[in-house]
Amino acid sequence: MFEMFQYQFFQFALITGLAIGITTALLSNFLVLKNQALIGDGLAHVSFAGIIIGMIFVDEPIYIAIPIVILAAILMKLLMNSAKIHGDAAIGVVSSLALALGFIIISIGNGYNRSIEGLLVGSILTVDIVDIVFSLLVLGITIFFMARSYQRLFSMTYDYEYAKFTKIHVKKYDWLLSIITAVTIVLGVSSVGILLISSLIIFPAISAIQIAKSFKHAVFLAVIINIIAIFFGLVGSHIVNIPPGASIVMIHGIIFSVLILVKTLRRN
Amino acid sequence: MGKVFLDVNHLTVRYGNYDAIRDVSFQVEDGDFINIIGPNGGGKTTLIKSLIGLVTPSSGSIEVSPVVHNRIGYLPQKGFLNDPSFPATVEEVLYTGILQQAEVSRYITKEHKQQIDQLLLKMDVYHLKKRLISSLSGGQQQRIFIIRAMLSNPKILVLDEPTTALDPDFRKSFSQLLKKINLVEQMTIINVTHELDEELKRGSKVLHIDQTMRFFGSYESFKLHSKEMKNYV
């Protein structure tokens, strides 16, 4: 039943999935509690265009997709800050334009159809060593960033204006958070797909805050929740033969429902 | 006459074509308790945000005494109206106040934690340290935010409508607390308020603003000379 752990493709999937899962979980509370949960969805749409464009030029499309998605994240921030467009609207403007660009390139080019399916639902069982290296690298950078900037990020998330008053360079940290999120999303799209990557950002935080006793506890719980969902999602998908991305999200749905129930029972 | 901490000269803040405040001049002296009053949209919040550096003046100047530099505590207007699902403890919220003084390391040290404990004990709220801030009453939350503002060992405490949304009993005890901080801790206080209750009146100055400065002086002279006093008492 557990022979899957002997297969290299499954080991690769597990390492990549867990690395992306821990990274998104670390970012999760900071994005969701700042009402930026949808940035994951928006950047995933941009990743779609980025990866399609990347396929035209290189063997490993993430080399092209990563800078494109970083640029899109910067553009979203500029629209929010300079043009004073509301956060959700700015994400919508950039992501829908990118999605449209992706579809135009597909309609002009040929032979992308199989890749499109992979991008929509993910193809974590086909990740290669480049994906593993990138995922672990981004995880390392994220842990370093969080360890150095945790207090400042918490302050900005809790009360942005007060953080400015205490002379925190809020814009600098906003940019850094957006860039790390953008790179994580590109890697996540290749694993769990465009349709499901935002769940790895949204679910850990909303599940964790149901029972968290502090913000630090919420960050810790988010990491544990994503690890559980990805591990059992992957194993479950192999056993019952369903797409891994969908399986991971279903596990998240179960965890969230149980925690809501626990919270309600505690309150009563 | 006390030492001048803040010298505001012909301050104007403009948003587009709209003057939020125009040509405001006054001085804040050591030991002052200044109540800023005025109608909604009259520029009270803009004025104090200019004083603490969150809003850049369009013209005019604010000269800050070197004694006060980096030693201004701030209690924002909507301090206690946070997202009820936000899982932050009292202790974690207080850490955000430490960042103002932790210029070099920006990390929370053992000494910082001791300082927090001392203030929590002093304000009789040590037992709330591990509680989620969202689970506290409005009055308890405001006490925590006062402690956060005091963590930078401020010379001046700036408060933006701290008693709005508190019930009358809490409002009275909070005003008493502010008076005590002013007199016992000898901290200068600038307090934006809608209403001058008994506690706030005594020994204070009044700055009445409605885009331009209408009055600045002692409460007693405000009472004698201002026709608009009845709106705020």
Tab-separated table of C-alpha atoms in Angstrom, chain A residues 33 147-148 150-152 154-155 157-159 161-162 164-168 209 212-216 218, chain B residues 49 52 54 72 74 76 82 86-89 92-93 95-97 99-100 106-108 132-133 145 148:
chain	number	residue	atom	x	y	z
A	33	LEU	CA	-4.867	38.921	7.783
A	147	ALA	CA	13.445	35.117	11.060
A	148	ARG	CA	14.938	38.560	10.436
A	150	TYR	CA	9.060	38.683	11.922
A	151	GLN	CA	8.374	41.510	14.413
A	152	ARG	CA	8.215	44.141	11.702
A	154	PHE	CA	3.679	41.309	12.445
A	155	SER	CA	3.485	45.008	13.297
A	157	THR	CA	-0.053	43.160	9.561
A	158	TYR	CA	-1.621	44.170	12.869
A	159	ASP	CA	-1.628	47.940	12.384
A	161	GLU	CA	-0.241	52.949	10.219
A	162	TYR	CA	1.246	52.340	13.658
A	164	LYS	CA	4.757	53.482	9.847
A	165	PHE	CA	4.759	55.614	12.985
A	166	THR	CA	7.416	53.349	14.558
A	167	LYS	CA	9.627	54.073	11.512
A	168	ILE	CA	9.384	50.625	9.979
A	209	ILE	CA	-6.843	31.275	13.372
A	212	ALA	CA	-4.700	29.879	17.598
A	213	LYS	CA	-3.792	31.276	21.019
A	214	SER	CA	-1.433	33.887	19.572
A	215	PHE	CA	-0.139	35.094	16.199
A	216	LYS	CA	3.032	33.047	16.563
A	218	ALA	CA	-1.170	30.732	14.215
B	49	LYS	CA	-0.688	63.005	12.330
B	52	ILE	CA	3.928	62.630	14.814
B	54	LEU	CA	2.604	60.460	9.553
B	72	ILE	CA	6.546	60.576	21.245
B	74	TYR	CA	0.895	57.499	19.967
B	76	PRO	CA	-4.314	55.784	17.133
B	82	ASN	CA	-9.393	45.598	15.097
B	86	PHE	CA	-6.980	38.555	14.452
B	87	PRO	CA	-5.120	36.135	16.768
B	88	ALA	CA	-2.796	38.599	18.542
B	89	THR	CA	-2.136	38.449	22.286
B	92	GLU	CA	2.387	40.528	20.941
B	93	VAL	CA	0.586	43.856	20.467
B	95	TYR	CA	5.936	44.194	21.099
B	96	THR	CA	4.878	46.499	18.235
B	97	GLY	CA	5.470	49.438	20.588
B	99	LEU	CA	9.981	48.541	17.733
B	100	GLN	CA	9.936	52.316	18.125
B	106	ARG	CA	14.719	45.498	16.135
B	107	TYR	CA	14.486	42.313	18.160
B	108	ILE	CA	12.646	41.825	21.429
B	132	LEU	CA	-6.119	37.625	22.857
B	133	ILE	CA	-6.489	41.391	22.499
B	145	PHE	CA	-2.714	50.702	23.869
B	148	ARG	CA	2.143	50.414	24.110
